[in-house]
Coordinates of C-alpha atoms (C1' of nucleotides) in Angstrom, one line a residue:
Chain V
M123 CA 111.6 90.8 128.1
S124 CA 113.4 90.3 124.9
I125 CA 117.0 91.2 124.0
Q126 CA 117.1 94.8 123.1
F127 CA 119.1 95.7 120.1
N128 CA 118.6 99.4 119.7
T129 CA 122.2 100.4 119.4
K130 CA 122.6 101.7 115.9
V131 CA 125.1 99.7 113.9
D132 CA 127.0 101.6 111.3
C133 CA 125.7 100.7 107.8
Q134 CA 129.3 99.7 106.9
Y135 CA 129.1 96.8 109.3
C136 CA 125.4 96.0 108.8
P137 CA 124.7 92.3 108.1
I138 CA 122.1 93.2 105.5
R139 CA 124.0 96.0 103.8
H140 CA 124.2 94.2 100.4
R141 CA 120.7 92.8 100.2
A142 CA 118.4 95.3 101.8
V143 CA 116.8 98.4 100.3
C144 CA 120.2 100.2 100.6
A145 CA 122.0 97.6 98.5
R146 CA 122.7 99.9 95.6
C147 CA 123.5 103.0 97.6
D148 CA 127.0 104.6 97.5
D149 CA 128.8 105.9 100.6
S150 CA 127.3 109.4 100.5
E151 CA 123.8 108.0 100.1
L152 CA 124.5 105.6 103.0
E153 CA 125.5 108.5 105.2
V154 CA 122.1 110.1 104.7
L155 CA 120.3 106.9 105.5
N156 CA 122.5 106.3 108.5
A157 CA 121.6 109.8 109.9
I158 CA 117.8 109.2 109.8
K159 CA 117.6 105.5 110.7
T160 CA 116.5 104.2 114.0
Y161 CA 116.4 100.6 115.3
R162 CA 113.3 99.1 116.9
S163 CA 112.8 95.7 118.5
F164 CA 109.7 93.6 118.8
E165 CA 109.3 90.5 120.9
A166 CA 108.0 87.3 119.4
G167 CA 104.2 87.6 119.0
Q168 CA 104.0 91.4 119.0
P169 CA 102.2 93.2 116.2
I170 CA 104.4 95.5 114.1
V171 CA 101.7 97.0 111.9
W172 CA 98.0 96.5 111.8
R173 CA 96.0 96.2 108.6
G174 CA 94.7 99.5 107.5
E175 CA 96.6 101.5 110.0
P176 CA 98.7 104.3 108.4
L177 CA 102.4 103.4 108.5
Q178 CA 104.5 105.6 110.8
F179 CA 107.7 104.2 109.3
V180 CA 109.1 101.9 106.7
A181 CA 111.8 99.4 107.7
S182 CA 114.2 96.7 106.8
V183 CA 114.3 93.5 108.9
V184 CA 117.8 93.3 110.4
S185 CA 117.3 90.2 112.4
G186 CA 114.5 87.8 113.3
V187 CA 111.4 86.9 111.3
A188 CA 108.1 88.7 110.7
S189 CA 105.0 87.5 109.0
L190 CA 102.3 89.1 106.8
T191 CA 98.9 87.6 107.4
K192 CA 95.4 88.0 106.1
T193 CA 92.4 87.0 108.2
M194 CA 88.8 86.3 107.2
E195 CA 85.9 87.3 109.3
D196 CA 85.4 83.8 110.6
G197 CA 89.0 83.5 111.7
R198 CA 90.5 81.6 108.9
T199 CA 93.9 83.0 108.3
Q200 CA 96.5 82.8 105.5
M201 CA 100.1 84.0 105.8
V202 CA 100.9 85.8 102.6
G203 CA 104.5 86.5 103.2
L204 CA 107.4 85.8 105.5
L205 CA 109.9 88.6 106.1
L206 CA 113.5 87.4 106.8
P207 CA 116.5 89.6 107.3
S208 CA 117.0 92.2 104.5
D209 CA 113.3 92.1 103.6
F210 CA 111.4 95.4 103.5
I211 CA 108.2 96.6 105.1
G212 CA 106.4 99.5 103.3
R213 CA 106.0 100.6 99.7
P214 CA 106.3 104.0 98.0
G215 CA 102.9 105.7 97.7
R216 CA 101.1 103.2 99.9
R217 CA 100.6 104.5 103.4
E218 CA 98.3 101.6 104.4
I219 CA 98.7 97.9 103.9
E220 CA 95.9 95.3 103.8
F221 CA 97.5 92.6 106.0
D222 CA 98.9 92.5 109.5
V223 CA 102.6 92.4 110.1
T224 CA 103.6 90.5 113.2
A225 CA 106.9 89.5 114.8
T226 CA 107.1 85.7 114.8
T227 CA 110.5 85.6 116.6
D228 CA 112.2 88.5 118.3
V229 CA 112.8 91.0 115.6
T230 CA 115.0 94.1 115.1
L231 CA 114.0 96.6 112.4
C232 CA 116.0 99.4 110.8
C233 CA 113.3 102.1 110.5
F234 CA 112.9 105.2 108.5
E235 CA 110.2 107.8 109.2
Y236 CA 107.7 107.4 106.5
K237 CA 107.6 110.9 105.0
A238 CA 111.4 111.4 105.2
F239 CA 112.0 108.2 103.4
E240 CA 109.5 109.0 100.7
T241 CA 111.3 112.2 100.0
L242 CA 114.6 110.5 99.9
V243 CA 113.3 107.8 97.5
N244 CA 112.2 110.5 95.1
D245 CA 115.7 112.0 95.0
T246 CA 117.6 108.7 95.0
P247 CA 117.4 106.5 92.0
H248 CA 119.5 103.9 93.7
L249 CA 116.8 103.6 96.3
S250 CA 113.8 103.5 94.0
Q251 CA 115.5 101.0 91.7
R252 CA 116.2 98.7 94.6
L253 CA 112.6 99.1 95.9
M254 CA 111.4 98.0 92.4
E255 CA 113.7 95.0 92.5
L256 CA 112.4 94.0 96.0
A257 CA 108.8 94.4 94.9
L258 CA 109.4 92.2 91.8
D259 CA 111.2 89.6 94.0
E260 CA 108.2 89.5 96.3
L261 CA 105.9 89.2 93.3
D262 CA 107.9 86.2 92.1
A263 CA 107.8 84.7 95.5
A264 CA 104.1 85.2 95.9
R265 CA 103.5 83.5 92.5
E266 CA 105.7 80.6 93.5
W267 CA 103.6 80.3 96.7
M268 CA 100.4 80.3 94.6
L269 CA 101.6 77.2 92.9
L270 CA 102.3 75.6 96.3
L271 CA 98.9 76.6 97.7
G272 CA 96.9 75.6 94.7
R273 CA 98.6 72.4 93.5
K274 CA 101.1 70.9 96.0
T275 CA 100.3 68.0 98.4
A276 CA 100.8 68.5 102.2
R277 CA 104.1 66.6 102.1
E278 CA 105.3 68.8 99.2
K279 CA 104.2 71.9 100.9
V280 CA 106.1 71.1 104.1
A281 CA 109.2 70.0 102.2
T282 CA 109.1 73.2 100.1
F283 CA 108.9 75.3 103.2
I284 CA 111.9 73.7 104.8
E285 CA 113.9 74.0 101.7
M286 CA 113.1 77.7 101.5
L287 CA 114.3 78.2 105.1
V288 CA 117.5 76.4 104.2
R289 CA 118.0 78.5 101.1
R290 CA 117.3 81.8 102.8
S291 CA 119.3 81.2 105.9
K292 CA 122.4 80.0 104.0
V293 CA 122.9 83.6 103.0
D294 CA 124.0 84.4 106.6
D295 CA 125.9 81.2 107.2
I296 CA 129.5 80.3 106.7
E297 CA 130.0 77.9 103.8
G298 CA 130.5 74.2 104.5
N299 CA 128.7 71.8 106.7
R300 CA 125.0 72.3 107.4
P301 CA 124.4 73.8 110.8
E302 CA 121.4 73.1 113.0
M303 CA 118.4 75.3 112.1
A304 CA 115.5 76.6 114.0
L305 CA 111.9 76.7 112.8
P306 CA 110.9 80.4 113.2
L307 CA 107.2 79.5 113.2
T308 CA 104.9 77.3 115.4
R309 CA 103.0 74.4 113.8
E310 CA 100.0 76.6 113.6
Q311 CA 101.8 79.5 111.9
M312 CA 103.4 77.0 109.4
A313 CA 99.9 75.7 108.7
N314 CA 98.7 79.2 108.0
Y315 CA 101.6 79.8 105.6
L316 CA 101.0 76.5 103.8
G317 CA 97.2 76.4 103.7
L318 CA 97.0 73.4 106.0
T319 CA 96.0 72.6 109.5
L320 CA 98.5 72.4 112.3
E321 CA 97.8 68.7 112.7
T322 CA 98.7 68.0 109.1
V323 CA 101.9 70.0 109.4
S324 CA 102.9 68.0 112.5
R325 CA 102.2 64.7 110.8
Q326 CA 104.2 65.7 107.7
L327 CA 107.2 66.9 109.7
N328 CA 107.2 63.6 111.6
A329 CA 106.9 61.7 108.4
L330 CA 109.9 63.5 107.0
K331 CA 111.8 62.6 110.2
K332 CA 110.7 59.0 110.0
D333 CA 111.9 58.9 106.4
G334 CA 115.4 60.1 107.4
I335 CA 115.2 63.5 105.6
L336 CA 115.1 65.6 108.8
S337 CA 116.2 65.0 112.3
F338 CA 115.1 67.0 115.3
T339 CA 117.0 67.9 118.5
D340 CA 113.8 69.3 119.9
R341 CA 110.5 70.4 118.4
R342 CA 111.9 73.6 117.0
N343 CA 115.4 72.7 116.1
F344 CA 116.4 70.4 113.3
N345 CA 119.0 69.3 110.8
V346 CA 118.5 68.3 107.2
T347 CA 120.0 64.9 106.9
D348 CA 119.2 64.4 103.2
I349 CA 119.1 67.6 101.3
S350 CA 118.8 66.0 97.8
Q351 CA 115.9 63.8 99.0
L352 CA 114.3 66.9 100.6
H353 CA 114.4 68.6 97.2
L354 CA 112.8 65.6 95.5
E355 CA 110.0 65.9 98.0
T356 CA 109.2 69.5 97.1
G357 CA 107.8 68.4 93.7
D358 CA 109.8 71.2 92.0
D359 CA 111.9 69.0 89.8
A360 CA 111.2 65.6 88.4
D361 CA 114.8 64.5 89.3
G362 CA 116.4 66.3 92.2
G363 CA 118.9 68.9 91.1
V364 CA 121.2 68.7 94.1
I365 CA 121.4 72.0 95.8
S366 CA 124.5 71.9 97.9
Chain S
M112 CA 91.9 83.1 61.7
S113 CA 91.1 85.7 64.3
I114 CA 90.1 89.2 63.8
Q115 CA 93.2 91.3 63.1
F116 CA 93.5 94.5 65.0
N117 CA 96.9 95.8 64.0
T118 CA 95.8 99.2 63.0
K119 CA 97.4 101.6 65.4
V120 CA 94.9 103.5 67.4
D121 CA 96.0 107.0 68.4
C122 CA 96.8 107.0 72.2
Q123 CA 94.3 109.8 72.6
Y124 CA 91.4 107.4 71.7
C125 CA 92.9 104.3 73.4
P126 CA 90.4 102.6 75.6
I127 CA 93.1 101.8 78.2
R128 CA 94.8 105.2 78.1
H129 CA 94.1 106.0 81.8
R130 CA 94.8 102.7 83.4
A131 CA 97.8 101.3 81.5
V132 CA 101.5 101.9 81.9
C133 CA 101.0 105.2 80.1
A134 CA 98.4 106.5 82.5
R135 CA 100.6 109.2 84.0
C136 CA 102.2 110.3 80.8
D137 CA 101.7 113.8 79.4
D138 CA 101.0 114.6 75.8
S139 CA 104.7 114.9 74.8
E140 CA 105.5 111.6 76.5
L141 CA 102.6 110.0 74.8
E142 CA 103.8 111.1 71.4
V143 CA 107.1 109.3 72.0
L144 CA 105.2 106.1 73.0
N145 CA 102.9 106.5 70.1
A146 CA 105.8 106.6 67.7
I147 CA 107.4 103.3 68.8
K148 CA 104.3 101.2 69.7
T149 CA 103.1 98.4 67.5
Y150 CA 100.0 96.2 67.8
R151 CA 100.0 92.5 67.8
S152 CA 97.2 90.1 67.9
F153 CA 97.0 86.5 69.2
E154 CA 94.3 84.0 68.8
A155 CA 92.7 82.2 71.7
G156 CA 95.1 79.5 72.8
Q157 CA 98.2 80.9 71.3
P158 CA 101.3 81.3 73.4
I159 CA 102.5 84.9 73.9
V160 CA 105.8 84.3 75.8
W161 CA 107.3 81.0 77.0
R162 CA 108.9 80.7 80.4
G163 CA 112.6 81.5 80.3
E164 CA 112.5 82.8 76.8
P165 CA 114.1 86.4 76.6
L166 CA 111.3 89.0 76.0
Q167 CA 111.4 90.6 72.6
F168 CA 108.9 93.2 73.7
V169 CA 106.9 94.4 76.6
A170 CA 103.2 95.2 76.2
S171 CA 99.9 96.4 77.5
V172 CA 96.8 94.3 77.0
V173 CA 94.4 96.4 74.8
S174 CA 91.7 93.8 74.5
G175 CA 91.1 90.2 75.4
V176 CA 92.4 88.1 78.2
A177 CA 95.8 86.5 78.7
S178 CA 96.9 84.2 81.5
L179 CA 100.2 83.5 83.4
T180 CA 100.7 79.9 84.3
K181 CA 103.2 77.8 86.1
T182 CA 103.5 74.1 85.3
M183 CA 105.1 71.3 87.4
E184 CA 107.0 68.5 85.7
D185 CA 104.1 66.1 86.2
G186 CA 101.7 68.4 84.5
R187 CA 99.9 70.0 87.4
T188 CA 99.4 73.6 86.5
Q189 CA 98.5 76.7 88.4
M190 CA 97.5 80.0 86.9
V191 CA 99.3 82.7 88.8
G192 CA 97.7 85.8 87.1
L193 CA 95.0 86.8 84.7
L194 CA 95.8 89.8 82.4
L195 CA 92.8 91.9 81.5
P196 CA 92.8 95.1 79.4
S197 CA 95.3 97.7 80.7
D198 CA 97.5 95.0 82.4
F199 CA 101.1 95.0 81.5
I200 CA 103.5 92.2 80.4
G201 CA 107.2 92.6 81.3
R202 CA 109.2 94.2 84.1
P203 CA 112.1 96.6 84.1
G204 CA 115.4 94.7 84.4
R205 CA 113.8 91.3 83.9
R206 CA 114.3 90.0 80.5
E207 CA 113.0 86.6 81.3
I208 CA 109.9 85.5 83.2
E209 CA 109.3 82.2 85.0
F210 CA 105.8 81.4 83.8
D211 CA 104.1 81.1 80.4
V212 CA 101.9 83.8 79.0
T213 CA 99.1 82.6 76.9
A214 CA 96.1 84.2 75.1
T215 CA 93.0 82.7 76.6
T216 CA 90.7 84.7 74.3
D217 CA 91.7 86.6 71.2
V218 CA 94.1 89.2 72.4
T219 CA 95.5 92.5 71.1
L220 CA 98.6 93.9 72.6
C221 CA 100.2 97.3 72.4
C222 CA 103.9 96.4 72.2
F223 CA 107.1 98.2 72.8
E224 CA 110.5 96.8 71.7
Y225 CA 112.2 95.7 74.9
K226 CA 115.4 97.7 74.8
A227 CA 113.8 100.9 73.5
F228 CA 111.2 100.8 76.3
E229 CA 113.8 100.2 78.9
T230 CA 115.7 103.3 77.8
L231 CA 112.5 105.3 77.8
V232 CA 111.6 104.1 81.3
N233 CA 115.0 105.3 82.6
D234 CA 114.3 108.8 81.2
T235 CA 110.6 109.0 82.1
P236 CA 109.6 109.1 85.8
H237 CA 106.0 109.0 84.8
L238 CA 106.6 105.6 83.3
S239 CA 108.7 104.2 86.1
Q240 CA 106.3 105.4 88.7
R241 CA 103.4 103.8 86.9
L242 CA 105.3 100.6 86.5
M243 CA 105.9 100.5 90.2
E244 CA 102.2 101.1 90.9
L245 CA 101.2 98.3 88.5
A246 CA 103.7 95.9 90.2
L247 CA 102.4 96.7 93.6
D248 CA 98.8 96.2 92.4
E249 CA 99.8 92.8 91.1
L250 CA 101.4 92.0 94.4
D251 CA 98.3 92.9 96.3
A252 CA 96.2 90.8 93.8
A253 CA 98.6 87.8 94.2
R254 CA 98.3 88.0 98.0
E255 CA 94.5 88.2 97.8
W256 CA 94.7 85.1 95.6
M257 CA 96.9 83.3 98.1
L258 CA 94.1 83.7 100.7
L259 CA 91.7 82.2 98.2
L260 CA 94.0 79.3 97.3
G261 CA 94.9 78.5 100.8
R262 CA 91.7 79.0 102.8
K263 CA 88.6 79.3 100.7
T264 CA 86.1 76.5 99.9
A265 CA 85.4 75.5 96.3
R266 CA 82.1 77.5 96.3
E267 CA 83.9 80.6 97.7
K268 CA 86.6 80.3 95.2
V269 CA 84.2 80.2 92.2
A270 CA 82.1 83.1 93.7
T271 CA 85.2 85.2 94.2
F272 CA 86.3 84.6 90.6
I273 CA 83.0 85.6 89.2
E274 CA 82.9 88.7 91.4
M275 CA 86.4 89.7 90.3
L276 CA 85.3 89.4 86.6
V277 CA 82.3 91.6 87.3
R278 CA 84.4 94.2 89.1
R279 CA 87.1 94.3 86.5
S280 CA 84.8 94.4 83.5
K281 CA 82.7 97.2 84.9
V282 CA 85.6 99.5 84.1
D283 CA 84.8 99.2 80.5
D284 CA 81.0 99.2 80.8
I285 CA 78.5 102.0 80.9
E286 CA 77.0 102.6 84.3
G287 CA 73.6 101.2 85.1
N288 CA 72.1 97.8 84.5
R289 CA 74.3 94.7 84.5
P290 CA 75.0 93.4 81.0
E291 CA 75.5 89.8 80.1
M292 CA 79.1 88.7 80.6
A293 CA 81.3 86.1 79.1
L294 CA 83.6 83.7 80.9
P295 CA 87.0 84.3 79.4
L296 CA 88.2 80.9 80.5
T297 CA 87.3 77.2 80.0
R298 CA 86.3 75.2 83.1
E299 CA 89.7 73.7 83.1
Q300 CA 91.4 77.1 83.0
M301 CA 89.2 78.3 85.8
A302 CA 90.2 75.2 87.8
N303 CA 93.8 76.0 87.2
Y304 CA 93.3 79.5 88.4
L305 CA 91.3 78.4 91.5
G306 CA 93.3 75.4 92.5
L307 CA 90.5 73.0 91.8
T308 CA 89.5 70.4 89.2
L309 CA 87.4 71.2 86.2
E310 CA 84.6 68.9 87.5
T311 CA 84.4 70.8 90.8
V312 CA 84.3 74.2 89.0
S313 CA 81.4 72.8 86.8
R314 CA 79.5 71.6 89.8
Q315 CA 80.0 74.9 91.7
L316 CA 78.9 77.0 88.7
N317 CA 75.8 74.9 88.4
A318 CA 75.1 75.2 92.1
L319 CA 75.3 79.0 91.9
K320 CA 72.8 78.8 89.0
K321 CA 70.5 76.5 91.0
D322 CA 70.6 78.9 93.9
G323 CA 69.5 81.8 91.7
I324 CA 72.8 83.7 91.9
L325 CA 73.8 83.3 88.3
S326 CA 71.9 82.5 85.1
F327 CA 73.4 81.2 82.0
T328 CA 72.4 81.8 78.4
D329 CA 74.9 79.3 77.3
R330 CA 77.9 77.7 78.9
R331 CA 80.2 80.7 78.5
N332 CA 77.7 83.6 78.9
F333 CA 76.0 84.5 82.1
N334 CA 74.2 87.2 84.1
V335 CA 74.6 87.8 87.8
T336 CA 71.1 87.7 89.1
D337 CA 71.9 88.4 92.8
I338 CA 75.0 90.5 93.2
S339 CA 74.8 90.9 96.9
Q340 CA 74.3 87.2 97.5
L341 CA 77.2 86.5 95.2
H342 CA 79.3 88.7 97.4
L343 CA 78.1 86.9 100.5
E344 CA 79.3 83.6 98.9
T345 CA 82.8 84.9 98.4
G346 CA 83.5 84.7 102.2
D347 CA 85.1 88.1 102.0
D348 CA 82.7 89.8 104.4
A349 CA 80.7 88.4 107.2
D350 CA 77.7 90.5 106.1
G351 CA 77.6 91.4 102.4
G352 CA 78.7 94.9 101.7
V353 CA 76.5 95.5 98.6
I354 CA 78.7 96.4 95.7
S355 CA 76.5 98.1 93.1
Chain B
dC12 C1' 77.9 64.2 59.2
dG13 C1' 81.6 62.9 62.0
dC14 C1' 85.3 64.5 64.8
dT15 C1' 87.1 67.0 68.5
dT16 C1' 86.7 69.8 72.4
dC17 C1' 84.2 71.2 76.1
dC18 C1' 81.1 70.4 79.7
dT19 C1' 78.0 67.8 82.9
dT20 C1' 76.7 64.4 86.1
dG21 C1' 77.2 60.2 89.0
dA22 C1' 79.6 56.9 91.9
dG23 C1' 83.4 55.7 94.6
dT24 C1' 87.8 57.2 96.7
dA25 C1' 91.4 59.5 99.0
dA26 C1' 93.7 63.3 101.1
dA27 C1' 93.3 66.4 104.5
dT28 C1' 90.3 68.1 108.1
dT29 C1' 87.8 67.8 112.4
dC30 C1' 87.3 66.3 116.8
dA31 C1' 89.3 64.4 120.8
dA32 C1' 92.7 63.1 124.2
dG33 C1' 96.9 63.2 126.0
dA34 C1' 102.1 64.4 126.3
dC35 C1' 105.9 67.7 126.5
dT36 C1' 107.8 72.4 127.7
dT37 C1' 108.1 76.5 130.1
dG38 C1' 107.2 79.6 133.5
dT39 C1' 105.0 80.8 138.0
dG40 C1' 104.0 80.5 142.6
dG41 C1' 103.4 77.7 146.8
Chain K
dC264 C1' 111.6 71.4 144.7
dC265 C1' 107.1 70.4 143.2
dA266 C1' 102.5 71.5 141.6
dC267 C1' 100.0 73.7 138.3
dA268 C1' 98.6 76.2 134.3
dA269 C1' 99.1 77.7 129.6
dG270 C1' 100.8 77.0 125.4
dT271 C1' 102.5 73.8 122.1
dC272 C1' 102.8 69.5 119.9
dT273 C1' 101.5 64.7 118.8
dT274 C1' 98.6 60.9 117.7
dG275 C1' 94.3 58.3 116.7
dA276 C1' 89.6 57.8 114.8
dA277 C1' 85.8 59.5 112.3
dT278 C1' 84.4 62.7 108.9
dT279 C1' 84.2 65.6 104.9
dT280 C1' 85.4 68.0 100.9
dA281 C1' 87.1 67.8 96.8
dC282 C1' 89.2 64.5 93.6
dT283 C1' 89.3 60.6 90.4
dC284 C1' 87.3 57.8 87.2
dA285 C1' 83.8 57.0 83.9
dA286 C1' 80.2 57.8 80.7
dG287 C1' 77.5 60.6 78.0
dG288 C1' 75.6 65.1 76.1
dA289 C1' 76.2 69.6 73.7
dA290 C1' 78.6 72.8 70.7
dG291 C1' 81.7 74.0 67.1
dC292 C1' 84.2 73.0 62.9
dG293 C1' 85.9 70.6 59.1

DNA sequence: CGCTTCCTTGAGTAAATTCAAGACTTGTGG
DNA sequence: CCACAAGTCTTGAATTTACTCAAGGAAGCG
């Protein structure tokens, strides 16, 4: 069994307070949200929503990582989104989604009953504005990923994925030296995100290790040993704009 | 010089009236839009907006086709969106975009000055709701394309592209028999949309012709001779749900 | 007519996949 | 504590798909 995390944290102390759907809400709006929110936990591997199934709730990811995946009839699958803390599940006016949402690590969600949330959105510009921002951010991210899927080499894909993990996780980390990080996905899941096979992902990760860009403490935990070289490997800039 | 098309058509008779950003507007709202709109035309190949350049206007595509493309430093390019009539350029709160917008055929846009439109959106729920719907539609389309780019074969990619053209253009056509259609993109542009090379696109189109699925009157104009087989070739269904 | 752009087709190549075998990790039960 | 199984990951060898390179044909435009 996974760690349960169903104790409601007051929004004031919520780690995703300033990035989630509630980011623009004032104190009184936050009180309303606080009153109707519930926490739910999912173990790694569990489904959160099935494709085509009507949403019972919408939710923000509080901790952990969830994935959005599309599957073809013959089993080929493509991950079309990765939900990290502060990301949102569910869209106004869309009761069904056309991909599966799955917990890839243990996940805690801050949930709102579908209908109640919809009503609230209609009365709360701060919420609907933020939902639009989140949707546009996702659209930008999806298009960035289209470039990766269509045009990048295997090595560039893997480097880009690692760089994205570093960028997104820094939000939660204390400034300064770069702590060890965990891969929230298996080789197979990374392959499905990057449009590769699991063998190719494995080979490329080990190549980045051999080249002194990453170092691994075990198969899932690593350090970036050369962040500027990592950036060069993404193909995103001719000359590596150093990140940190 | 291309055909100019700068005569303002009254919204009432506008071909995209019921699908564009104005779809939900009532008569009085339409009057306001009608007063501030202007038409602009672009010849095939002309840039409409450069990446990073502040938008002077937002616009709906009235006729023609425009493309959104991302380019890497070394010249690799990926088309991340295709704008057909009724599609919208520009998003609330985002004055800059991170891709180039280019006319791929002669294009006519229904334009609104950026600041004026933004003000109007804030006062008009019918507009902001519709903008959200359009953004979510684009997000769905982007994710569908991620599956194509990451997991489909060259043949499936080309078949999917043709099927999408047929589906989207039917909107404007009279019901019944399938009229001749034009490819709005060169082989190279299709390749950039599909994550292929232009040679591969050419080979796959000719293979679909050889297999009796398409027939060409010239290089840019074709008929779908076997729509249900075309659907089978997209890989989207194990057994082809017949479309028409 | 000549130029340019677009498209086709062939031959050889390369990047990533497929297939296969085995190693490491973790948890379960003897 | 060890054996065993399941899941995950690595590595090698052969294969395949799409790419690259190259040449030439067709269409459009001055």
